[in-house]
Every structure is written in C-alpha cells, then in structure tokens.
Short mmCIF file of N, CA and C in Angstrom, two decimals:
data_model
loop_
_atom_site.label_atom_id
_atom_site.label_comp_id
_atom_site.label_asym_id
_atom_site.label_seq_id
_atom_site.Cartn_x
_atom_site.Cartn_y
_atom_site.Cartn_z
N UNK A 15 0.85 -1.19 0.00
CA UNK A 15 0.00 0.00 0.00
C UNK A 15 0.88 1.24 0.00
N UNK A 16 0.49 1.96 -0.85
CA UNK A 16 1.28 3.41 -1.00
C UNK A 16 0.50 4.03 0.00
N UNK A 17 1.38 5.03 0.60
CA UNK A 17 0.99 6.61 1.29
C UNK A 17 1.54 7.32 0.80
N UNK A 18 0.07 8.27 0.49
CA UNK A 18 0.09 9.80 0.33
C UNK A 18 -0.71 10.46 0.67
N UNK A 19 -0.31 11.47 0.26
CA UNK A 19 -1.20 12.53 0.71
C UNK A 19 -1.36 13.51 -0.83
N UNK A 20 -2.60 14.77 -0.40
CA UNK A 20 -2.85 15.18 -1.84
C UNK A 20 -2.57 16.76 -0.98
N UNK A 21 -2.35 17.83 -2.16
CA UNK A 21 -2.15 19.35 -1.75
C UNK A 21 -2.93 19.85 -2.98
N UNK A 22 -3.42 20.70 -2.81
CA UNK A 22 -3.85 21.94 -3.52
C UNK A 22 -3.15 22.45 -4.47
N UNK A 23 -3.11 22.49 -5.79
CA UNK A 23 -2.26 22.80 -6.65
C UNK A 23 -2.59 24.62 -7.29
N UNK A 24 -1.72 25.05 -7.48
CA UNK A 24 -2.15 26.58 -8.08
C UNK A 24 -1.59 26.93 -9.16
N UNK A 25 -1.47 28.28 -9.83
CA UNK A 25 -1.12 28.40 -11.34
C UNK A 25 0.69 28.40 -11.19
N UNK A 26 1.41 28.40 -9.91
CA UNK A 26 2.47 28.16 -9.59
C UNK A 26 3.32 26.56 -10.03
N UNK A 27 2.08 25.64 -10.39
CA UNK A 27 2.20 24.12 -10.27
C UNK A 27 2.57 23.50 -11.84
N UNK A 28 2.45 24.49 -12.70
CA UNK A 28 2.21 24.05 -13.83
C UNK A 28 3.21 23.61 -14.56
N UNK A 29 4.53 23.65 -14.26
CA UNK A 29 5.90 22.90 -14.74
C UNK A 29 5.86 21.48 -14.11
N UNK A 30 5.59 21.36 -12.44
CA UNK A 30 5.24 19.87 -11.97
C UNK A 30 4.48 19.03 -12.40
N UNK A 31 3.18 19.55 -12.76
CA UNK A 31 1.86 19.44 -13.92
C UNK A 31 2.28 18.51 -14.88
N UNK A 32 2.98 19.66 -15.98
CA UNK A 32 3.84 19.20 -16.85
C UNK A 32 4.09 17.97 -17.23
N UNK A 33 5.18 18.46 -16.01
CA UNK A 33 6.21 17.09 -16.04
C UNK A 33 5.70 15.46 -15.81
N UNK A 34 4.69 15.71 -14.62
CA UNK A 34 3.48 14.60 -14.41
C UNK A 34 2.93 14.09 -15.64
N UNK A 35 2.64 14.86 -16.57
CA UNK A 35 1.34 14.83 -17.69
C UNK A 35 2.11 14.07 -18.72
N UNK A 36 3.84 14.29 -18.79
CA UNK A 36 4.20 13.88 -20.19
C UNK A 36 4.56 12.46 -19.34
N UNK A 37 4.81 12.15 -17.78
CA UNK A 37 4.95 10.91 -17.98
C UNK A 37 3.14 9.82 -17.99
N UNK A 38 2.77 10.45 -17.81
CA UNK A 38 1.63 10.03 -17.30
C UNK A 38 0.90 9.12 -18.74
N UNK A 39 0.82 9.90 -20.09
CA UNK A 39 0.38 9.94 -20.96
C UNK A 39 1.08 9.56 -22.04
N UNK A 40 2.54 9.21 -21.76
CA UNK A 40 3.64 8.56 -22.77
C UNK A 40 3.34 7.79 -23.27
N UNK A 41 3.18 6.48 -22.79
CA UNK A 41 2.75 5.04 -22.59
C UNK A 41 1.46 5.00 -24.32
N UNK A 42 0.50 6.51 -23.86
CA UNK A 42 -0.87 6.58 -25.16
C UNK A 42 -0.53 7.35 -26.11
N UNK A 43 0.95 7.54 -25.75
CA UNK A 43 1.35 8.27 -27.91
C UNK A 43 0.47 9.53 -27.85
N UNK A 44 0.15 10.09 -26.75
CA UNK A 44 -0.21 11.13 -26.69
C UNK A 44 0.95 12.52 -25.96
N UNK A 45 0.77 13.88 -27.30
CA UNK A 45 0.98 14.91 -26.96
C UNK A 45 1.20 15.26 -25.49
N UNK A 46 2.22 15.63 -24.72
CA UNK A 46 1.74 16.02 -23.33
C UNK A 46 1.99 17.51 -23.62
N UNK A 47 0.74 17.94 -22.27
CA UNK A 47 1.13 19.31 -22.02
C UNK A 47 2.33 20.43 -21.37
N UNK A 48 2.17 21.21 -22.29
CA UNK A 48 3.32 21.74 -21.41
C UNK A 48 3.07 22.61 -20.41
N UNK A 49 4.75 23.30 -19.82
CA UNK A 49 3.67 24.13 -18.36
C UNK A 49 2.80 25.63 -18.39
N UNK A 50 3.24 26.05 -19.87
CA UNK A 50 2.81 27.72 -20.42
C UNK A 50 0.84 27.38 -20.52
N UNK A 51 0.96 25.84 -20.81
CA UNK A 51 -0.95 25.42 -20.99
C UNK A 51 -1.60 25.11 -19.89
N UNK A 52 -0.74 24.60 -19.16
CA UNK A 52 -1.19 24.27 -17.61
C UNK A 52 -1.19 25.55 -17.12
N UNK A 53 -0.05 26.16 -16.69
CA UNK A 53 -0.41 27.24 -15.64
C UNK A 53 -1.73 28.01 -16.34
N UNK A 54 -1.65 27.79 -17.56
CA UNK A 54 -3.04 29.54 -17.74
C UNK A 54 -4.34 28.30 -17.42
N UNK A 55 -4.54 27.05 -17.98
CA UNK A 55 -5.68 26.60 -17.64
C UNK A 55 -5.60 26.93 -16.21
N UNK A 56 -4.88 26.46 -15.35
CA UNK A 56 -4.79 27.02 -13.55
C UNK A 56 -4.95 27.95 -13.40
N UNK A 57 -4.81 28.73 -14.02
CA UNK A 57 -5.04 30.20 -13.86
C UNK A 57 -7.02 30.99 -14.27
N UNK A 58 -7.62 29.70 -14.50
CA UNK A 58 -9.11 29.87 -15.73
C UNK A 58 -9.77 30.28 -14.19
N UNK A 59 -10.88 31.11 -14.13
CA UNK A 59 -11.79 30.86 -13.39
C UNK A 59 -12.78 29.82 -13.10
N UNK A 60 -12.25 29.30 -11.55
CA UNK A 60 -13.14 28.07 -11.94
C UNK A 60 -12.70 27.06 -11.46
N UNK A 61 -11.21 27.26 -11.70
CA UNK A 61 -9.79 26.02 -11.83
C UNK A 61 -9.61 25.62 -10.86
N UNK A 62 -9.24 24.42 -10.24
CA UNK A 62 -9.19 23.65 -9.07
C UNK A 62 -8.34 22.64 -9.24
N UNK A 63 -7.02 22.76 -8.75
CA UNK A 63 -5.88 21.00 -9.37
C UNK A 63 -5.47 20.29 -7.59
N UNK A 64 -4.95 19.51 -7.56
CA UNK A 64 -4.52 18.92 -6.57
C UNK A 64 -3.47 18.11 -6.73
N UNK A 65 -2.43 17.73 -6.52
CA UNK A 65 -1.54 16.77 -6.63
C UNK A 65 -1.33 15.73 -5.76
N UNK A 66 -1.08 14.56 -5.64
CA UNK A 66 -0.97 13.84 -4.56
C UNK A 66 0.95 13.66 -5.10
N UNK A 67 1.29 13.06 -3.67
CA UNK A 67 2.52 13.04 -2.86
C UNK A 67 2.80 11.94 -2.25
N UNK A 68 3.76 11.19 -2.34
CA UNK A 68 4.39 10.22 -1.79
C UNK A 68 5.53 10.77 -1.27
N UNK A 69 5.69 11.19 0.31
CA UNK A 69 6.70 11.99 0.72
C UNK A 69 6.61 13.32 0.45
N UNK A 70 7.62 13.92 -0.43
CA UNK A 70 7.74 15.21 -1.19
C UNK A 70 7.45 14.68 -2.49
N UNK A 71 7.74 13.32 -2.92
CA UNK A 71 7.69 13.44 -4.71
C UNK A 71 6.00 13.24 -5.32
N UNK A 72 6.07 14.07 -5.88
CA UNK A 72 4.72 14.19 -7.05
C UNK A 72 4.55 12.68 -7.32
N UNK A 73 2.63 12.11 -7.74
CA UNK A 73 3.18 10.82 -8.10
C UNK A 73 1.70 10.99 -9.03
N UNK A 74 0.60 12.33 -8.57
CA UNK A 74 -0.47 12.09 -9.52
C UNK A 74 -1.28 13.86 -9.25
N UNK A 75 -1.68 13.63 -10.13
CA UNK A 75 -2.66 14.47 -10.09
C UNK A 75 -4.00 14.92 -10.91
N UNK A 76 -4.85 15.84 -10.46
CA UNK A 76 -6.62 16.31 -11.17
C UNK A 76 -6.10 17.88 -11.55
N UNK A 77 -6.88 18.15 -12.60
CA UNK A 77 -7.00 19.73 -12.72
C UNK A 77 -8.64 19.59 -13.36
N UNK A 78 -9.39 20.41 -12.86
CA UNK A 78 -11.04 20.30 -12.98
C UNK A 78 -11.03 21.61 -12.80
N UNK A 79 -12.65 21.68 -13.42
CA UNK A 79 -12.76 23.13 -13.34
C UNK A 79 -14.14 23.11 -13.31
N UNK A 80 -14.66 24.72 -12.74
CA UNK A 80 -16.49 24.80 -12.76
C UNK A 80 -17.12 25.74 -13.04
N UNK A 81 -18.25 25.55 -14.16
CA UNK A 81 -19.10 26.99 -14.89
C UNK A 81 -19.76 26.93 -14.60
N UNK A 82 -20.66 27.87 -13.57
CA UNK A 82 -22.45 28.11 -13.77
C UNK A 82 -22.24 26.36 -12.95
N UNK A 83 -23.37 25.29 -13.08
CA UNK A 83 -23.44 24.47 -12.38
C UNK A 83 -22.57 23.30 -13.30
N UNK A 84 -22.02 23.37 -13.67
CA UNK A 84 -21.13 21.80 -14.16
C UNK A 84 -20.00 21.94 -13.78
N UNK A 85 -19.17 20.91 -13.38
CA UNK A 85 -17.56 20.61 -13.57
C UNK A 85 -17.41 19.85 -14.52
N UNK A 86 -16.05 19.86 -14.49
CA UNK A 86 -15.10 18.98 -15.38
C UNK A 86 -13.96 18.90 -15.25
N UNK A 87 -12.99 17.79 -15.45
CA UNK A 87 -12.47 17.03 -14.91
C UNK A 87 -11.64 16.74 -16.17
N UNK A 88 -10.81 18.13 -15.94
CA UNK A 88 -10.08 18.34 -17.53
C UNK A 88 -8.96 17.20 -17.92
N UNK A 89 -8.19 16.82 -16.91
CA UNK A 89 -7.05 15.66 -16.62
C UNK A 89 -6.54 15.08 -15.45
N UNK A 90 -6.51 13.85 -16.03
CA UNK A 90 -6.15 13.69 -14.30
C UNK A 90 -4.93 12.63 -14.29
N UNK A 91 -4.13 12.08 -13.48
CA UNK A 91 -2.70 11.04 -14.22
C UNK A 91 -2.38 10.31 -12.96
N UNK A 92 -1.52 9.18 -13.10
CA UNK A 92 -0.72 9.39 -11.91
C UNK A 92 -0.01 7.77 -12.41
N UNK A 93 1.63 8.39 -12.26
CA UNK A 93 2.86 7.73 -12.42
C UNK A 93 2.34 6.29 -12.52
N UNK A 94 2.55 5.42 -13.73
CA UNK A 94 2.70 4.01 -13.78
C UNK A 94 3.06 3.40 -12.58
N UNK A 95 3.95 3.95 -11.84
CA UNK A 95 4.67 2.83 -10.63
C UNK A 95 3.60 3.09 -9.81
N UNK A 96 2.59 3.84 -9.61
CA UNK A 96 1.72 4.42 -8.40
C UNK A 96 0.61 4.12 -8.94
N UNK A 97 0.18 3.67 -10.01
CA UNK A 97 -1.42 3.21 -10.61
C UNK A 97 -1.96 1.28 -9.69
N UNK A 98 -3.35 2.00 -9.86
CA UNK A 98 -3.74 0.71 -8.77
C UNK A 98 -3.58 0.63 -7.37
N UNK A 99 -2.97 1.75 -6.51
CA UNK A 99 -2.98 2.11 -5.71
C UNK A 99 -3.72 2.95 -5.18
N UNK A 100 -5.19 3.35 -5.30
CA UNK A 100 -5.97 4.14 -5.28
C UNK A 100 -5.62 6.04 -4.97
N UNK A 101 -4.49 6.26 -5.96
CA UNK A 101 -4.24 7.43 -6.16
C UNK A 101 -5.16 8.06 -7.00
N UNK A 102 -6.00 7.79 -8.32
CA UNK A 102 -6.28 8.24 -8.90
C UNK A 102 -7.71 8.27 -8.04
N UNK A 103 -7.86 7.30 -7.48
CA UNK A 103 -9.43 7.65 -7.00
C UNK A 103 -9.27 8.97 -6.24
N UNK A 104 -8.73 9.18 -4.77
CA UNK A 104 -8.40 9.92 -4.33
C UNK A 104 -8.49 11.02 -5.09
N UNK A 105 -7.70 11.51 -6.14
CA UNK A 105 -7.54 12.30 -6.56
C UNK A 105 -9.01 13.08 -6.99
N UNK A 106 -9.84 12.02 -7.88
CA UNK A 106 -11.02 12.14 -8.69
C UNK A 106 -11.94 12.40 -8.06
N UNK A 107 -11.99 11.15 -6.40
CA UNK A 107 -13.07 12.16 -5.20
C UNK A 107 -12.86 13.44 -5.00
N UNK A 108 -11.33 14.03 -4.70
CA UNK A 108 -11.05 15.49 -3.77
C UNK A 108 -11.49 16.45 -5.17
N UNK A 109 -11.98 16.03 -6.82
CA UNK A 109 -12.21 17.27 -7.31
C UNK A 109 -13.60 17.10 -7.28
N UNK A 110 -14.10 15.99 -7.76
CA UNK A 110 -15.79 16.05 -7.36
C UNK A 110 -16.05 16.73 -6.02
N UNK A 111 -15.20 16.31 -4.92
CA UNK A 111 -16.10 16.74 -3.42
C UNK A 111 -15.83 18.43 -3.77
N UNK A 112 -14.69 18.66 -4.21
CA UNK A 112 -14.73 20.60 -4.73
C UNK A 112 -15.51 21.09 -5.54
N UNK A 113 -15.69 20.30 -6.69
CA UNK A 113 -16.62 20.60 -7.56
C UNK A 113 -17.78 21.14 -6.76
N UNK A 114 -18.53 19.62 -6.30
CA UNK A 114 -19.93 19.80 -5.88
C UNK A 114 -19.81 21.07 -4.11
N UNK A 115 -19.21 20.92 -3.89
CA UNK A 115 -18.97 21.93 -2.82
C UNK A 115 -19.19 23.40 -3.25
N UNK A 116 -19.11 23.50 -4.69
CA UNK A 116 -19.07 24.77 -5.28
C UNK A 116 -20.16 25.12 -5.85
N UNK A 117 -20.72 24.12 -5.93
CA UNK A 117 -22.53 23.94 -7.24
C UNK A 117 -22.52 23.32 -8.19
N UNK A 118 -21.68 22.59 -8.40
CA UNK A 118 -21.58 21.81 -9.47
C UNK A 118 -23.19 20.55 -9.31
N UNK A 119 -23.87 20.60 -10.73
CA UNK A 119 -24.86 19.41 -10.26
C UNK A 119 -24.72 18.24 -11.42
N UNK A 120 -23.74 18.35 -11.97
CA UNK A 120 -23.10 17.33 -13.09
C UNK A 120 -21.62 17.74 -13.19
N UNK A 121 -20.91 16.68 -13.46
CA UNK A 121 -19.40 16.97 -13.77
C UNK A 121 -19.43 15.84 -14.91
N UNK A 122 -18.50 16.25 -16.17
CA UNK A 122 -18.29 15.95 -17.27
C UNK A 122 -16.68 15.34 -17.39
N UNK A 123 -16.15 14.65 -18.35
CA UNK A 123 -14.75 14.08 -18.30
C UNK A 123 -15.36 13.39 -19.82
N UNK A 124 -13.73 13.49 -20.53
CA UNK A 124 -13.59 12.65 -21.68
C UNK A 124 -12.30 11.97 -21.20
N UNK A 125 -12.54 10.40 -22.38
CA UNK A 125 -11.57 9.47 -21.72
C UNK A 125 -11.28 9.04 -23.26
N UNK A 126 -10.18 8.58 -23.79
CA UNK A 126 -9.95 8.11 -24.60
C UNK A 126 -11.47 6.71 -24.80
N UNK A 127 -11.88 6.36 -26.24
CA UNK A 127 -12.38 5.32 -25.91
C UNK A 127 -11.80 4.05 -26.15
N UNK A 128 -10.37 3.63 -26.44
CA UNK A 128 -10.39 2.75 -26.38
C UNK A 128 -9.03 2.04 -24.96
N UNK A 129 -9.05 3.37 -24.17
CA UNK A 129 -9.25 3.05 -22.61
C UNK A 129 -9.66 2.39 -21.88
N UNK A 130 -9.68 1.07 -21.79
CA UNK A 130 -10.64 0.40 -21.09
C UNK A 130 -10.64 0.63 -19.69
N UNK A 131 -9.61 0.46 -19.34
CA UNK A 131 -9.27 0.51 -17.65
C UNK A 131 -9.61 1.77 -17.10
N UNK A 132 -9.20 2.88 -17.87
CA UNK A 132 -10.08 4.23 -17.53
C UNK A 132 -11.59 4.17 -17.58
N UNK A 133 -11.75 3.51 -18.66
CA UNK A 133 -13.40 3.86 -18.61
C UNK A 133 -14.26 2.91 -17.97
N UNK A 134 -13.26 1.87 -17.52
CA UNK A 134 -13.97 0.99 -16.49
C UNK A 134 -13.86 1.75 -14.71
N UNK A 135 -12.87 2.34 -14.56
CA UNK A 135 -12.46 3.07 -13.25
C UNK A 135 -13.85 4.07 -13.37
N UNK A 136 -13.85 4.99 -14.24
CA UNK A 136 -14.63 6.39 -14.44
C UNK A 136 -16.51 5.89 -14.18
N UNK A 137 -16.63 4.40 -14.94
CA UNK A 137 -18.24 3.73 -14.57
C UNK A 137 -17.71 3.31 -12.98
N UNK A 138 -17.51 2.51 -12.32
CA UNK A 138 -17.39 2.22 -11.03
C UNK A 138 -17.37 3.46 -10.52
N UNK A 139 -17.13 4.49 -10.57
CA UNK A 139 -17.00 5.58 -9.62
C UNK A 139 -18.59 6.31 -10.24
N UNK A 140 -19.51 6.17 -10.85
CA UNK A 140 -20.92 6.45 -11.27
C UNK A 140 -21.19 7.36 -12.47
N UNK A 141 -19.46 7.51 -13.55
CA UNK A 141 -19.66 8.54 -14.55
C UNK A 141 -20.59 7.65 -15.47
N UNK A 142 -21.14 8.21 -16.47
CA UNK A 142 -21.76 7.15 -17.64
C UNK A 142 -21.54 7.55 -18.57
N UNK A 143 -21.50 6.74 -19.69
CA UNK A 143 -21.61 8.07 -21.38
C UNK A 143 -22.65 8.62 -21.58
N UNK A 144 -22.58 9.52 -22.18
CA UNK A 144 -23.13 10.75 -22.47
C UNK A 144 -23.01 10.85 -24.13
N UNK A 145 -22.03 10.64 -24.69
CA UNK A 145 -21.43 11.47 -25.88
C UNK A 145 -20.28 11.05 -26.61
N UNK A 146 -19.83 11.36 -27.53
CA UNK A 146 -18.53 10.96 -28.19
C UNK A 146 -18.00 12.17 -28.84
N UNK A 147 -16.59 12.07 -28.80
CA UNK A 147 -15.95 13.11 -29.96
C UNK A 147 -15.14 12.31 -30.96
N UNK A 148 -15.66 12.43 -31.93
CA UNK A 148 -14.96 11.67 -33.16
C UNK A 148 -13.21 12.19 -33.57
N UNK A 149 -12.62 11.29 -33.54
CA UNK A 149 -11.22 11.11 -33.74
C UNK A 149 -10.54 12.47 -32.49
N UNK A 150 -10.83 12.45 -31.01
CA UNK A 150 -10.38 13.74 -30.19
C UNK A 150 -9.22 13.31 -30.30
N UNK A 151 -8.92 12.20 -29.66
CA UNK A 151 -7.12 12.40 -29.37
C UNK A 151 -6.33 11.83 -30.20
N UNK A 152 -5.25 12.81 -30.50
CA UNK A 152 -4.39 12.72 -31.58
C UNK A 152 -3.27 11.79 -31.28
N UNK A 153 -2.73 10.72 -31.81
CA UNK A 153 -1.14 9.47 -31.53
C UNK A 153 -0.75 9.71 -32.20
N UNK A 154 0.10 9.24 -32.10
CA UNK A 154 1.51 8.85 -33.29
C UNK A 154 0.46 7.61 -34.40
N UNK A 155 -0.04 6.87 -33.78
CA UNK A 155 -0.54 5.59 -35.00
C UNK A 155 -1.80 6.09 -35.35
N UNK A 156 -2.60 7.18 -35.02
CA UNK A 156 -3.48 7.86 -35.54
C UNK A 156 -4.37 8.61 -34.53
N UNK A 157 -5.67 9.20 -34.79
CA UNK A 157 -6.70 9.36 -34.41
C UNK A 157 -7.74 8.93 -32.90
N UNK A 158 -8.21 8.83 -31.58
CA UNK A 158 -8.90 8.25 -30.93
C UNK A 158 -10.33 8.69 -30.68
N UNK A 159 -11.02 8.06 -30.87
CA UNK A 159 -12.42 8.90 -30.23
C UNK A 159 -12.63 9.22 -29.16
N UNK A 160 -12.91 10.14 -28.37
CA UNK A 160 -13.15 10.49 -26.82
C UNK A 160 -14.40 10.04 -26.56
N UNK A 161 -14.92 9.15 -25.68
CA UNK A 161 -16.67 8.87 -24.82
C UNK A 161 -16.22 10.32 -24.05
N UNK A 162 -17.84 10.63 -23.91
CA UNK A 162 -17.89 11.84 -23.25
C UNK A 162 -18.85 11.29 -21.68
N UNK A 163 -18.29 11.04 -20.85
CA UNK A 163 -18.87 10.60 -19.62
C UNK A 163 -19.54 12.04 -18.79
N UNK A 164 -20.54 11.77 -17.80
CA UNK A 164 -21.01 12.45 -16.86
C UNK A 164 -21.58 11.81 -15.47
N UNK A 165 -21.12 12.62 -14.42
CA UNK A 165 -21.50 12.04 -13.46
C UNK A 165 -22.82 13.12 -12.63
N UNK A 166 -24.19 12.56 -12.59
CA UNK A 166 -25.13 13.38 -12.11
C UNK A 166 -25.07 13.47 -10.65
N UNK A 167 -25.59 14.68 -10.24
CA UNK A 167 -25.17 14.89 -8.64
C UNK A 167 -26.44 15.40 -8.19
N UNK A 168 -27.04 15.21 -7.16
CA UNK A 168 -28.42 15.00 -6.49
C UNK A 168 -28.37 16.19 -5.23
N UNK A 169 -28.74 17.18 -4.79
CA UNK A 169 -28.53 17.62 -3.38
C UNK A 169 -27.00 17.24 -2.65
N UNK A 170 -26.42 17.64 -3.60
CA UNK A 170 -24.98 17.78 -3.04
C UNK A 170 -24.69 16.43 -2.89
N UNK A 171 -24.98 15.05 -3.29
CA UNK A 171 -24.73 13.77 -3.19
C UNK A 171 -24.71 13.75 -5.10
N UNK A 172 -23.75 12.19 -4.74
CA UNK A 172 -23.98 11.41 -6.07
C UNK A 172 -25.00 11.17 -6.59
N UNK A 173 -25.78 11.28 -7.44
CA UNK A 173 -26.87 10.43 -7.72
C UNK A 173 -26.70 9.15 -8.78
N UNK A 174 -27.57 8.24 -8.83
CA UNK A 174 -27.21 7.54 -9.49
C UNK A 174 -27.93 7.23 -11.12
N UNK A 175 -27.24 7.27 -11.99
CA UNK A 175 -27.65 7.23 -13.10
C UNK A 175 -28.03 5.75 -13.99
N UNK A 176 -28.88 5.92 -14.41
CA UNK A 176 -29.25 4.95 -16.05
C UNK A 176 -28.14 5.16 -17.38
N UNK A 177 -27.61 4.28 -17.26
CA UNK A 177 -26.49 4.08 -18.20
C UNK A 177 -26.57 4.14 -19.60
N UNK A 178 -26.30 4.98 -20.46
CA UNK A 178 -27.00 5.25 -21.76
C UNK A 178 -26.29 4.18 -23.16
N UNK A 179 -25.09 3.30 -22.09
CA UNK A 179 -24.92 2.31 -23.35
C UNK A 179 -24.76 0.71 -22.56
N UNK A 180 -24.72 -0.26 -23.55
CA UNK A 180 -24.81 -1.61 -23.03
C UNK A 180 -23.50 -1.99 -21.93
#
C-alpha cells in the first residue's frame, strides 16, 4: 500500500503538472502538455488542481474546473509505478467533493475510448456516457475517439444514473 497525501495545486504548479502529464500519458502516444498550458488553464476561473505526494515526490494528479453548475475534470494522471494504488481515485473524489462543494450538479470528463481501464475506473466511480468526440485524441498511430462521460449529482450527493450504453 502506498501513502500519500494530496495538496492543492495553483497556477504556480504548472511545470510539476507538466512534467506529471508527459509521464503520465507517454505510454498513449499522446501529446503532453506543457507548463505555459497548464499554468493559464490554472489560472481559468473556476480552476481547481490537486496533486498527490508520496513523501515530497509528485506521483499524480486532477485539474477540474467549474461553470455556472457543471464541472469537469479536464485531466487527471498518476505515475505508472503508483497506478492501482488508489491514487487516482483519491484524486477524482477530492475534485468532485470541490466541484460539488461549489454547485456543481453534473461533472463531465472525456476518456480516450479505447481506454478500457479508464473507462472501467470512471463507470465504477458512477460517470456514464453521455457522448462521443470523433477522432479527439491525436497518436503517433493515428486518431482516438473520446466517450464523453457524466457524473449526475443530487442535493450535493452522487446520484445515481441509467447508463445510456450496453
């Protein structure tokens, strides 16, 4: 069992961000961000990140954000050696519980779709599909479609949803 702990991330965070994001996302031949995109998204009104910590070292983190009543749950990662260790949950509760703390009464997230393990993590935790974006994320071997998940929120609780695919 890993220990950590999670901190509050600010538009100060966005080189650690970074650096998190390109290892995080290597592995899917995906683009990582850099820290000039992170800090200004951190910087959006709205913006809410957190990092979790093993000791002092970075090992994951959320950056979410909230308009009017929705969040979203722009990215979220955490180090291969630290996956399966319920870092990412952690992480994904502390932005929902901010989200909805704020008014959020739905929070939104895209996941690669042919993610399984993400999009099996994202249903166990009560997101559902919603939506698709045709060819969103860009690889090296081509094109991915994004499912567009949502998680409905009831009087400041989860609520639970009817699943809109098999």
């Amino acid at each position: 069992m890993t220990t950590f702990g999670l901190v509050a991330a600010g538009s100060g965070h966005g080189a650690v961000m970074s650096a998190l994001h390109g290892v995080c996302f290597d592995q899917a031949g995906e683009t990582p961000w850099d820290a000039q995109a992170l800090t200004a998204l951190l910087a959006m009104p709205g913006a809410r990140a957190f990092i979790a910590r093993a000791t002092e070292t970075p090992i994951g983190f959320v950056l979410a954000r909230r308009a009017a009543d929705e969040g979203e749950i722009i990215t979220i990662g955490t180090l291969p050696a630290f996956r399966r260790r319920g870092v990412a949950a952690a992480l994904l509760d502390r932005a929902i519980d901010s989200l909805v703390a704020d008014g959020a009464a739905r929070i939104y997230l895209e996941v690669a779709a042919d993610n399984a393990a993400a999009v099996g993590f994202y249903r166990a935790r009560g997101f559902t599909r919603c939506g698709a974006r045709p060819a969103y994320y860009r690889r090296a071997g081509g094109a991915i479609d994004a499912q567009i998940m949502v998680l409905e929120i009831a009087a400041g609780k989860v609520k639970p949803s009817v699943p809109s695919d098999p």
